């Protein structure tokens, strides 16, 4: 047994008696690996001396051991007598007073004993009582034979939600489960998702995080969780007792219902911030092995953190240990936690080598060849704020990419902006200018109208300006180019005409999303008119601004029903969920679809008409061997008489299926037949069929 001299003992927490024995450990795997007799501890560190500290359940230090097994920068030891639930941390000897004798979180910790909250004491040398402790975890769990859903790409509709925000106000979730992993997978939540037709939940970050000191000083918090301190441990904020077991239970319950789990992950930066930021883990153990620095090629100059992320620091996956850490974390979530895929925040950062985006980066190649990670769903936010950081369409072919150009064009088109019609046609057929046919899947484009970082759908049609006063920055934060409209009144309105106009605009946007080629992304609560009161950057609002309101009036009920029907429409039609166009080289494919564009007068669109600055109405005919559709889009403020294209079978007429101008937003009766000449009502979509195809 090894005890360090008293100069390294924390002043606030005195060591107590212990019954552990130390022996030689193994270098790999990193982290804390439990055995029948104790636990192997292994950690990567640049330090010359390192100690393992063990704590009781009251955060009081029990004992500490000097690590003596060293291979390169790997340190290890085996402690006999350690059991699951043991709290631990590390202390290193350093000439840097910002590192020396600070308790450090194990980068490979699979659990933390408490949520990490910043406080000034964390910055002090003897911070041991205030820093969250790493926890030894027993990985055993009964999955009850439940397997991953393994969804087809055409079945994927990404439904983005927050663990707390989605359940906190839901009266059907038991009070003690609201805001937790178990609450999120409660049968009433699963019933809501199933009734919508959702089979993929995209959960906002759950890896353990810490709110920025600046926010804590403003009595705010990092509600979204995009400020991780550990890449493995599920945050205990969302747990009742055991975050690991409860997270696994949540995944098991989702999988049993046929719903896959996509995690929003943040590997581009950490909560340690930039120069002068807190020392919590990586900075104290091996700062140069994890982060980018602006002057990496000038070792004689003081280090200065690079900031490609806007969060103070940047994790450098061009370094082998940062890359290994990230891949090990992804593999852990994929196997031990049974997660089905990942949405990568600021994904461009992960593929930077020597500061520049590399389409053939080690990160991409490692994922592609990995037998586990090559099988999971990979979704990129294809940008960061560094030089050359916008890379939409440049990720590997097996990736999905969040398509902000889809968002902007669809918003602009339905807002009534001029000159949008040509791009609109490109966006709803899969953005093949960005994701070229025969090179990228038709599902590559993640189409979205709203994301967590922006207006909700209700606010998109109710506000022209952001209203972020609650964030404490005088509304200077958040995106200023929202392409939103308010119907003539900023914010809530009791004017029936304004309310009707907003409801119709939302139906146009929802219908466009689910009738477009690509992978739809839908923000939780948008099916029920959720509002953030005009706040388009609610990252720090852990209150009613961010929580989903489950109270439904008749208007919200109608919007929910319309969303359900459009999703069912998409899922039951191969044309709208997995289009294969004839000119994509699928001439011999039985499901190949012919796409024909028409002017409102019934003639094929001409080149000059595509470039018209005033054109706002067009028709799209989609015909396969099994289905035959006509979509009429009218983004103008006028009712337009439309000449429908002729149908080859002379005895068949176009049948109206859906019209967003109808106030209740429901599907039309199956026996309703449209005349040859129809009227497209202002700001609306008509969907017609020439075959008997009505969703159940």
XYZ file of C-alpha atoms in Angstrom:
696
model
C 0.000 0.000 0.000
C 1.188 3.511 -0.800
C 0.249 6.751 0.903
C 1.670 10.041 -0.310
C 3.151 12.575 2.056
C 0.807 15.001 3.788
C 1.707 17.867 1.450
C -0.502 16.230 -1.191
C -3.412 15.452 1.133
C -6.435 17.752 0.724
C -6.973 20.042 3.683
C -10.776 19.838 3.629
C -11.126 16.021 3.509
C -8.925 13.951 5.829
C -8.018 10.333 4.961
C -9.708 7.597 6.961
C -9.024 3.910 7.565
C -9.248 1.568 4.591
C -9.065 -2.096 3.698
C -7.641 -2.148 0.203
C -4.530 -3.820 -1.198
C -2.491 -2.519 -4.133
C -0.767 -4.689 -6.730
C 0.463 -4.518 -10.318
C -2.143 -3.394 -12.822
C -2.695 -3.675 -16.569
C -2.253 -0.813 -19.019
C -5.364 -1.603 -21.054
C -8.241 -1.096 -21.066
C -8.158 2.504 -19.879
C -10.499 3.509 -17.091
C -11.742 1.407 -14.186
C -12.353 -2.274 -15.011
C -14.076 -4.284 -12.311
C -13.074 -7.912 -11.573
C -14.189 -10.499 -9.033
C -11.541 -9.386 -6.528
C -11.135 -5.688 -7.156
C -10.611 -3.131 -9.881
C -7.905 -2.318 -12.414
C -7.292 1.401 -12.865
C -5.491 2.713 -15.945
C -5.043 6.285 -17.082
C -3.112 8.260 -19.685
C -1.150 11.226 -18.316
C 1.882 13.377 -19.086
C 2.624 13.862 -15.383
C 5.704 12.567 -13.548
C 3.680 11.364 -10.555
C 0.029 10.440 -10.184
C -2.142 9.248 -7.309
C -5.440 7.393 -7.249
C -7.778 8.675 -4.520
C -10.718 6.652 -3.178
C -13.720 8.361 -1.578
C -16.707 7.237 0.454
C -20.317 8.066 -0.396
C -20.064 11.365 1.503
C -17.225 12.626 -0.707
C -14.732 12.024 2.135
C -11.345 10.673 1.081
C -10.691 7.135 2.339
C -7.167 6.600 1.054
C -4.881 7.131 -1.916
C -2.364 5.078 -3.867
C 0.631 6.212 -5.853
C 0.570 4.668 -9.323
C 3.849 2.884 -9.955
C 3.162 0.832 -13.087
C 4.076 2.981 -16.074
C 4.483 2.272 -19.775
C 5.132 5.408 -21.767
C 2.392 7.749 -20.611
C 0.078 4.991 -19.411
C -0.225 4.517 -15.652
C -2.002 1.617 -13.974
C -2.612 -0.210 -10.716
C -4.869 -2.933 -9.347
C -6.696 -2.331 -6.064
C -8.043 -5.423 -4.386
C -11.273 -4.920 -2.459
C -12.768 -2.236 -4.688
C -16.400 -2.911 -5.611
C -18.991 -1.391 -7.925
C -20.067 2.025 -6.736
C -16.622 3.023 -5.454
C -15.940 6.745 -5.938
C -12.477 7.754 -7.101
C -10.410 10.483 -8.732
C -6.818 11.367 -9.582
C -4.256 13.895 -8.388
C -1.041 14.661 -10.266
C 2.169 16.360 -9.243
C 2.761 19.432 -11.377
C 4.778 22.634 -11.444
C 1.642 24.367 -12.660
C -0.283 25.693 -9.631
C -3.490 25.462 -11.666
C -3.010 21.685 -11.872
C -1.091 20.710 -8.758
C -3.176 18.791 -6.174
C -6.484 19.338 -7.979
C -8.825 16.383 -8.097
C -9.219 15.229 -11.706
C -12.049 13.270 -13.293
C -11.031 10.084 -15.112
C -11.611 10.724 -18.853
C -12.752 7.082 -19.095
C -15.100 7.216 -16.102
C -18.375 5.486 -16.956
C -20.299 7.297 -14.248
C -20.033 10.362 -12.009
C -21.416 10.396 -8.494
C -23.109 13.775 -8.941
C -23.848 16.452 -11.479
C -20.871 18.753 -11.853
C -21.800 22.319 -10.948
C -19.259 25.091 -11.258
C -18.436 27.037 -8.125
C -15.371 29.162 -7.240
C -14.019 26.441 -4.926
C -13.430 24.208 -7.957
C -10.661 26.590 -9.033
C -8.785 26.185 -5.724
C -5.908 23.696 -5.254
C -7.756 21.687 -2.593
C -10.954 21.291 -4.566
C -11.498 17.621 -3.746
C -14.779 17.993 -1.902
C -16.392 19.969 -4.723
C -15.450 18.060 -7.866
C -17.677 15.185 -9.023
C -16.094 11.806 -8.346
C -15.597 9.101 -10.955
C -17.475 5.899 -10.120
C -16.519 2.250 -10.634
C -19.329 0.642 -12.657
C -20.575 -2.913 -12.949
C -21.388 -3.286 -16.655
C -23.767 -6.222 -16.222
C -27.351 -5.547 -17.303
C -30.297 -7.702 -18.332
C -31.332 -6.640 -21.815
C -34.114 -9.239 -21.678
C -33.378 -10.378 -25.196
C -34.332 -6.991 -26.689
C -32.337 -6.185 -29.819
C -31.677 -2.996 -31.751
C -34.494 -2.142 -34.217
C -32.182 -1.911 -37.281
C -34.515 0.427 -39.157
C -34.514 0.885 -42.896
C -33.371 4.331 -43.983
C -36.821 5.025 -45.404
C -38.395 4.548 -41.957
C -36.205 7.115 -40.236
C -37.780 10.369 -39.082
C -35.465 12.044 -36.585
C -37.464 13.394 -33.642
C -35.255 15.717 -31.594
C -35.999 16.019 -27.886
C -34.489 16.863 -24.518
C -34.684 14.351 -21.656
C -35.977 16.869 -19.145
C -37.801 19.279 -21.412
C -39.908 16.598 -23.070
C -41.204 15.094 -19.829
C -41.149 17.797 -17.160
C -44.667 19.102 -17.852
C -46.219 15.879 -19.102
C -49.058 15.101 -16.664
C -49.160 11.456 -17.765
C -45.578 10.849 -16.615
C -45.432 10.085 -12.864
C -44.090 13.100 -10.998
C -41.075 11.217 -9.644
C -40.006 10.233 -13.184
C -40.349 13.582 -14.920
C -37.064 14.928 -16.244
C -35.358 11.521 -16.150
C -34.254 8.740 -18.464
C -37.003 6.527 -17.031
C -39.574 9.257 -17.565
C -38.549 9.665 -21.182
C -39.223 5.988 -21.853
C -42.445 5.842 -19.847
C -45.272 4.040 -21.724
C -47.216 7.286 -22.201
C -44.241 8.901 -23.960
C -43.712 5.848 -26.133
C -47.440 5.885 -26.955
C -47.154 9.506 -28.129
C -44.171 8.727 -30.321
C -45.837 5.632 -31.747
C -49.052 7.499 -32.505
C -47.001 10.036 -34.444
C -45.171 7.329 -36.376
C -41.778 8.193 -34.865
C -39.223 5.382 -34.775
C -36.040 7.424 -34.192
C -35.536 9.681 -31.188
C -32.575 12.047 -31.383
C -31.764 12.871 -27.779
C -29.915 16.084 -26.956
C -26.594 15.607 -25.108
C -26.641 13.366 -22.045
C -22.895 12.953 -21.515
C -21.918 14.529 -18.178
C -21.511 18.267 -18.529
C -20.961 21.449 -16.554
C -22.536 24.857 -17.106
C -20.137 27.680 -17.930
C -19.067 29.887 -15.001
C -20.480 32.939 -16.814
C -23.951 31.378 -16.895
C -23.832 30.389 -13.234
C -22.974 33.978 -12.319
C -26.108 35.070 -14.214
C -28.223 32.477 -12.369
C -28.638 30.607 -15.649
C -27.452 27.148 -16.704
C -26.401 25.193 -19.768
C -29.792 23.543 -20.228
C -28.934 21.981 -23.600
C -25.875 20.185 -22.201
C -23.439 21.111 -24.979
C -20.506 21.523 -22.575
C -19.213 18.034 -21.726
C -16.718 17.134 -19.052
C -16.784 13.407 -19.753
C -17.574 11.519 -22.959
C -18.649 8.217 -21.342
C -20.746 8.935 -18.265
C -24.476 9.656 -18.660
C -25.304 12.779 -16.698
C -26.758 12.060 -13.235
C -29.073 15.072 -13.551
C -31.468 12.844 -15.456
C -31.257 9.863 -13.086
C -33.083 8.919 -9.920
C -30.393 6.625 -8.485
C -28.099 5.027 -11.075
C -27.607 6.925 -14.341
C -25.996 4.005 -16.173
C -28.661 1.435 -15.307
C -31.492 3.893 -15.913
C -30.088 4.977 -19.264
C -29.812 1.345 -20.347
C -33.355 0.737 -19.147
C -34.541 3.670 -21.255
C -32.804 2.294 -24.344
C -34.223 -1.183 -23.728
C -37.763 0.188 -23.472
C -37.369 2.242 -26.656
C -35.973 -0.748 -28.521
C -38.784 -2.978 -27.294
C -41.177 -0.497 -28.916
C -39.195 -0.550 -32.188
C -37.734 2.931 -31.622
C -34.031 3.557 -32.216
C -31.975 5.918 -30.052
C -29.715 8.531 -31.650
C -27.476 10.509 -29.295
C -26.420 14.086 -29.944
C -22.736 13.972 -28.991
C -20.203 16.740 -28.388
C -16.605 15.709 -29.027
C -15.418 19.059 -30.392
C -14.778 20.844 -27.078
C -15.010 20.366 -23.304
C -16.194 22.290 -20.260
C -12.587 23.113 -19.366
C -12.818 26.129 -21.655
C -9.858 27.956 -23.140
C -6.932 29.793 -21.624
C -7.624 30.329 -17.937
C -10.574 27.942 -17.923
C -11.119 25.408 -15.133
C -8.871 22.364 -14.759
C -11.168 19.380 -14.313
C -9.747 16.410 -16.234
C -7.969 16.584 -19.600
C -6.029 19.778 -18.862
C -4.574 18.337 -15.690
C -3.695 14.934 -17.138
C -2.410 15.604 -20.657
C -3.505 18.963 -22.031
C -1.221 18.791 -25.075
C -2.618 15.372 -26.014
C -6.242 16.473 -26.249
C -6.510 20.072 -27.455
C -5.684 22.274 -30.435
C -3.417 25.268 -29.911
C -3.032 28.223 -32.248
C 0.755 28.082 -31.983
C 1.291 24.325 -32.121
C 4.248 24.758 -34.481
C 5.991 27.192 -32.114
C 6.866 25.215 -28.966
C 8.841 28.103 -27.486
C 5.765 30.343 -27.331
C 3.151 30.147 -24.584
C 0.277 27.816 -25.453
C -2.902 29.494 -26.657
C -6.059 27.431 -27.111
C -7.529 27.367 -30.611
C -11.245 28.088 -30.749
C -12.854 26.519 -33.836
C -15.952 25.825 -31.757
C -16.814 29.161 -30.180
C -16.602 27.477 -26.760
C -13.051 28.427 -25.778
C -11.201 25.240 -26.693
C -11.105 22.615 -29.443
C -10.516 18.892 -29.023
C -7.831 17.774 -31.472
C -8.654 14.415 -33.066
C -5.503 14.818 -35.149
C -3.742 13.611 -31.973
C -3.806 9.846 -31.365
C -4.986 9.970 -27.747
C -7.884 12.330 -28.414
C -8.875 10.154 -31.382
C -8.655 7.001 -29.275
C -10.723 8.574 -26.504
C -13.452 9.577 -28.959
C -13.583 6.215 -30.729
C -13.595 4.321 -27.440
C -16.478 6.471 -26.191
C -18.486 5.911 -29.375
C -17.848 2.183 -29.175
C -18.933 2.133 -25.532
C -22.229 3.912 -26.258
C -22.827 1.640 -29.261
C -22.148 -1.655 -27.495
C -22.531 -1.359 -23.745
C -25.311 1.243 -23.880
C -26.825 -0.143 -27.129
C -27.222 3.265 -28.801
C -28.122 3.097 -32.507
C -26.374 6.178 -33.856
C -24.939 9.620 -33.260
C -25.518 13.179 -34.326
C -22.147 14.967 -34.124
C -22.178 18.568 -32.958
C -19.820 20.737 -35.067
C -18.655 17.630 -36.892
C -16.171 19.511 -39.098
C -13.969 19.997 -36.037
C -13.579 16.223 -35.682
C -12.121 15.936 -39.187
C -9.585 18.761 -38.903
C -5.960 17.786 -39.382
C -3.337 20.459 -38.761
C -6.271 22.796 -38.399
C -7.878 22.127 -41.786
C -10.888 19.977 -42.692
C -9.727 16.715 -44.281
C -12.326 14.652 -46.215
C -10.116 11.589 -45.680
C -9.275 12.313 -42.064
C -8.173 9.626 -39.642
C -11.497 10.033 -37.851
C -13.506 9.219 -40.982
C -11.254 6.315 -41.908
C -11.324 4.884 -38.406
C -15.130 4.936 -38.337
C -15.376 3.419 -41.793
C -13.202 0.405 -40.980
C -14.483 -0.172 -37.456
C -16.681 -3.325 -37.397
C -19.025 -1.725 -34.838
C -19.059 1.982 -35.647
C -19.357 1.425 -39.395
C -22.799 -0.069 -38.702
C -24.314 2.797 -36.694
C -26.177 5.837 -37.986
C -23.807 8.816 -38.397
C -25.258 12.324 -38.689
C -23.121 15.425 -39.139
C -23.671 19.021 -38.287
C -21.400 19.845 -41.234
C -19.797 23.057 -40.030
C -17.881 24.783 -37.249
C -16.771 28.406 -36.866
C -13.131 27.859 -37.876
C -11.574 28.800 -41.195
C -13.168 26.790 -44.010
C -15.685 25.439 -41.545
C -18.775 25.132 -43.788
C -18.636 21.663 -45.413
C -22.176 20.677 -46.325
C -22.104 17.777 -48.797
C -18.443 16.931 -48.193
C -18.772 14.142 -45.637
C -18.260 10.466 -46.527
C -21.033 8.710 -48.415
C -22.236 6.739 -45.392
C -23.011 9.913 -43.436
C -26.210 11.938 -43.149
C -25.810 15.727 -43.076
C -27.993 18.441 -41.560
C -29.029 20.541 -44.552
C -29.434 24.192 -43.562
C -29.909 25.161 -47.200
C -33.089 23.083 -47.199
C -34.262 24.914 -44.075
C -33.551 28.364 -45.473
C -35.116 27.780 -48.879
C -38.300 26.146 -47.603
C -38.755 28.950 -45.084
C -38.119 31.612 -47.705
C -40.418 30.010 -50.290
C -43.390 29.798 -47.938
C -42.695 33.242 -46.520
C -43.315 34.504 -50.032
C -39.781 35.541 -50.976
C -39.254 35.932 -54.721
C -36.871 33.938 -56.879
C -37.040 30.762 -54.795
C -38.877 28.370 -57.072
C -35.926 26.687 -58.829
C -34.084 25.994 -55.600
C -37.338 24.875 -53.976
C -37.701 22.185 -56.644
C -34.127 21.053 -56.014
C -34.547 20.925 -52.245
C -37.746 18.855 -52.163
C -36.230 16.259 -54.522
C -33.266 15.554 -52.256
C -30.822 18.453 -52.824
C -28.945 16.555 -55.496
C -26.806 19.584 -56.224
C -25.286 18.994 -52.788
C -25.638 15.205 -52.595
C -25.032 14.072 -56.199
C -26.994 11.140 -57.559
C -25.044 7.884 -57.852
C -22.618 9.210 -55.206
C -24.831 9.848 -52.224
C -27.989 8.166 -50.987
C -31.345 9.894 -51.443
C -31.487 9.833 -47.620
C -28.240 11.802 -47.129
C -29.918 15.171 -46.680
C -31.318 15.678 -43.187
C -34.169 18.052 -43.963
C -35.344 20.255 -41.142
C -37.469 23.315 -40.577
C -36.568 23.849 -36.923
C -33.787 22.626 -34.644
C -33.075 23.126 -30.964
C -30.933 26.151 -31.853
C -33.522 28.425 -33.429
C -37.214 29.199 -33.521
C -39.791 26.528 -32.889
C -42.340 26.074 -35.672
C -44.922 28.134 -33.790
C -42.422 30.956 -33.269
C -41.294 30.755 -36.894
C -44.753 31.924 -37.984
C -45.306 34.281 -35.015
C -42.129 36.366 -34.741
C -40.017 38.280 -37.228
C -37.369 39.110 -34.627
C -35.668 37.116 -31.888
C -36.666 37.882 -28.324
C -33.791 36.560 -26.225
C -33.840 39.061 -23.365
C -33.976 36.259 -20.784
C -30.491 35.130 -21.877
C -28.859 38.202 -20.366
C -27.217 39.497 -23.550
C -29.793 42.079 -24.670
C -30.899 39.766 -27.496
C -27.508 39.995 -29.204
C -27.166 36.203 -29.100
C -28.905 33.748 -31.418
C -29.281 33.789 -35.180
C -30.420 37.075 -36.708
C -31.401 35.673 -40.121
C -34.444 33.537 -39.339
C -36.508 33.855 -42.541
C -39.579 33.986 -40.326
C -42.865 35.865 -40.606
C -45.478 36.904 -38.083
C -48.670 37.360 -40.107
C -48.771 41.049 -39.300
C -48.559 40.787 -35.502
C -45.397 40.166 -33.485
C -46.012 37.386 -30.999
C -49.313 35.944 -29.741
C -52.470 37.195 -31.443
C -56.211 36.829 -30.837
C -57.051 37.937 -34.371
C -58.777 34.963 -36.039
C -57.375 35.868 -39.477
C -53.818 35.984 -38.143
C -54.292 32.681 -36.309
C -55.760 31.010 -39.408
C -52.926 32.301 -41.596
C -50.298 31.024 -39.163
C -51.963 27.607 -38.889
C -52.060 27.267 -42.682
C -48.425 28.293 -43.012
C -47.450 25.649 -40.461
C -49.386 23.019 -42.418
C -47.533 24.070 -45.578
C -44.196 23.689 -43.833
C -45.056 20.345 -42.225
C -46.457 18.914 -45.461
C -43.415 20.068 -47.427
C -41.061 18.451 -44.928
C -42.703 15.039 -45.082
C -43.263 15.088 -48.834
C -39.595 15.954 -49.515
C -36.891 13.477 -50.401
C -34.259 12.985 -47.718
C -34.399 12.210 -44.013
C -36.882 14.396 -42.127
C -35.893 15.944 -38.813
C -38.712 17.173 -36.569
C -38.363 19.210 -33.383
C -40.280 17.775 -30.421
C -43.386 19.759 -29.581
C -43.741 21.336 -33.021
C -46.666 18.979 -33.603
C -48.400 20.683 -30.655
C -47.626 24.356 -31.225
C -44.748 24.611 -28.747
C -43.466 28.147 -28.278
C -40.277 29.530 -26.759
C -41.861 32.990 -26.602
C -39.699 34.188 -29.466
C -36.403 33.003 -27.954
C -34.313 31.440 -30.719
C -31.337 30.536 -28.519
C -32.822 28.998 -25.384
C -29.656 27.082 -24.470
C -29.613 28.544 -20.948
C -33.343 28.420 -20.181
C -34.237 25.505 -17.920
C -37.819 26.673 -17.478
C -41.162 26.980 -19.291
C -39.422 28.643 -22.239
C -37.788 25.317 -23.110
C -40.114 22.694 -21.658
C -42.739 21.087 -23.884
C -46.274 22.172 -22.962
C -48.602 19.160 -23.194
C -51.869 21.071 -22.791
C -53.863 20.715 -26.014
C -56.658 22.984 -27.159
C -58.645 22.341 -30.351
C -56.077 24.161 -32.499
C -53.187 22.093 -31.136
C -55.218 18.906 -31.474
C -55.793 19.658 -35.164
C -52.097 20.397 -35.690
C -51.154 17.151 -33.953
C -53.613 15.188 -36.109
C -52.299 16.793 -39.301
C -48.704 15.958 -38.373
C -49.662 12.356 -37.601
C -51.378 11.992 -40.960
C -48.505 13.496 -42.947
C -46.024 11.170 -41.252
C -48.229 8.160 -41.970
C -48.588 9.348 -45.533
C -44.828 9.432 -45.939
C -44.184 6.069 -44.293
C -46.780 4.263 -46.407
C -45.583 5.675 -49.732
C -42.351 4.479 -51.293
C -42.375 7.501 -53.597
C -42.078 10.021 -50.761
C -39.797 8.013 -48.488
C -37.324 6.376 -50.895
C -37.446 7.947 -54.329
C -35.481 6.364 -57.182
C -35.655 8.616 -60.211
C -35.457 7.269 -63.741
C -32.617 9.639 -64.622
C -30.569 8.373 -61.673
C -29.724 5.307 -63.715
C -32.570 3.203 -62.351
C -34.349 2.660 -65.695
C -34.652 -1.062 -65.018
C -35.704 -0.658 -61.401
C -39.352 -1.615 -60.901
C -39.877 1.286 -58.473
C -38.149 3.928 -60.588
C -40.089 7.195 -60.573
C -40.593 9.750 -63.304
C -40.638 13.332 -62.060
C -42.252 16.002 -64.242
C -42.504 19.699 -63.443
C -45.381 21.807 -64.743
C -46.305 25.458 -64.972
C -49.737 26.315 -63.504
C -51.047 26.349 -67.112
C -50.401 22.595 -67.349
C -47.368 22.785 -69.666
C -43.889 21.568 -68.806
C -41.767 24.157 -67.019
C -39.462 26.034 -69.399
C -35.981 27.288 -68.567
C -37.053 30.913 -68.470
C -39.884 30.100 -66.079
C -37.503 28.512 -63.609
C -35.638 31.793 -63.377
C -38.681 34.017 -63.068
C -38.406 36.384 -60.118
C -42.169 36.383 -59.639
C -43.076 32.699 -60.090
C -44.502 31.189 -56.912
C -46.715 28.361 -58.213
C -45.638 25.060 -59.728
C -46.783 21.469 -60.091
C -44.823 18.249 -59.590
C -45.971 14.920 -61.011
C -44.409 11.758 -59.574
C -45.258 8.459 -61.250
C -44.071 4.938 -60.513
C -45.493 1.536 -61.356
C -47.443 1.565 -58.089
C -48.136 5.225 -57.320
C -49.081 8.360 -59.229
C -49.086 11.764 -57.503
C -49.521 15.419 -58.316
C -48.367 18.140 -55.936
C -49.457 21.733 -56.477
C -47.479 24.342 -54.544
C -48.821 27.881 -54.315
C -46.730 30.253 -52.208
C -48.413 33.375 -53.575
C -51.044 35.512 -51.854
C -53.594 34.739 -54.579
C -55.911 31.920 -55.530
C -54.657 30.516 -58.814
C -56.572 28.531 -61.428
C -54.425 25.510 -62.220
C -54.638 23.336 -65.309
C -53.748 19.840 -64.124
C -51.594 17.765 -66.487
C -53.502 15.172 -68.494
C -53.533 11.566 -67.280
C -52.694 8.866 -69.823
C -55.657 6.733 -68.802
C -58.555 8.748 -70.199
C -61.079 7.288 -67.766
C -59.073 8.340 -64.687
C -59.353 11.714 -62.988
C -57.151 13.378 -60.433
C -58.444 12.770 -56.919
C -57.764 15.296 -54.159
C -56.101 13.743 -51.109
C -54.911 16.706 -49.070
C -55.311 20.489 -49.181
C -53.525 22.629 -46.587
C -55.988 25.486 -47.127
C -58.650 23.458 -45.320
C -58.815 24.845 -41.818
C -58.903 21.509 -39.990
C -55.910 20.288 -41.946
C -57.313 16.795 -42.339
C -57.038 14.468 -45.313
C -59.857 14.784 -47.825
C -62.529 12.131 -48.209
C -61.377 9.311 -50.456
C -64.374 9.690 -52.738
C -63.834 13.369 -53.465
C -62.913 13.897 -57.126
C -61.349 17.053 -58.519
C -62.424 18.468 -61.885
C -59.878 18.778 -64.649
C -59.325 22.435 -63.850
C -58.751 23.175 -60.175
C -58.170 26.208 -58.060
C -55.063 26.335 -55.920
C -55.840 28.507 -52.940
C -53.362 31.109 -51.774
C -50.462 29.865 -49.684
C -51.355 26.205 -49.890
C -50.401 22.734 -51.085
C -52.727 20.370 -52.885
C -51.864 16.695 -53.113
C -53.720 14.613 -55.703
C -53.513 11.025 -56.858
C -54.484 9.208 -60.031
C -54.538 5.854 -58.252
C -56.358 4.477 -55.267
C -53.749 5.163 -52.616
C -55.025 6.611 -49.365
C -53.009 6.053 -46.170
C -54.659 4.154 -43.374
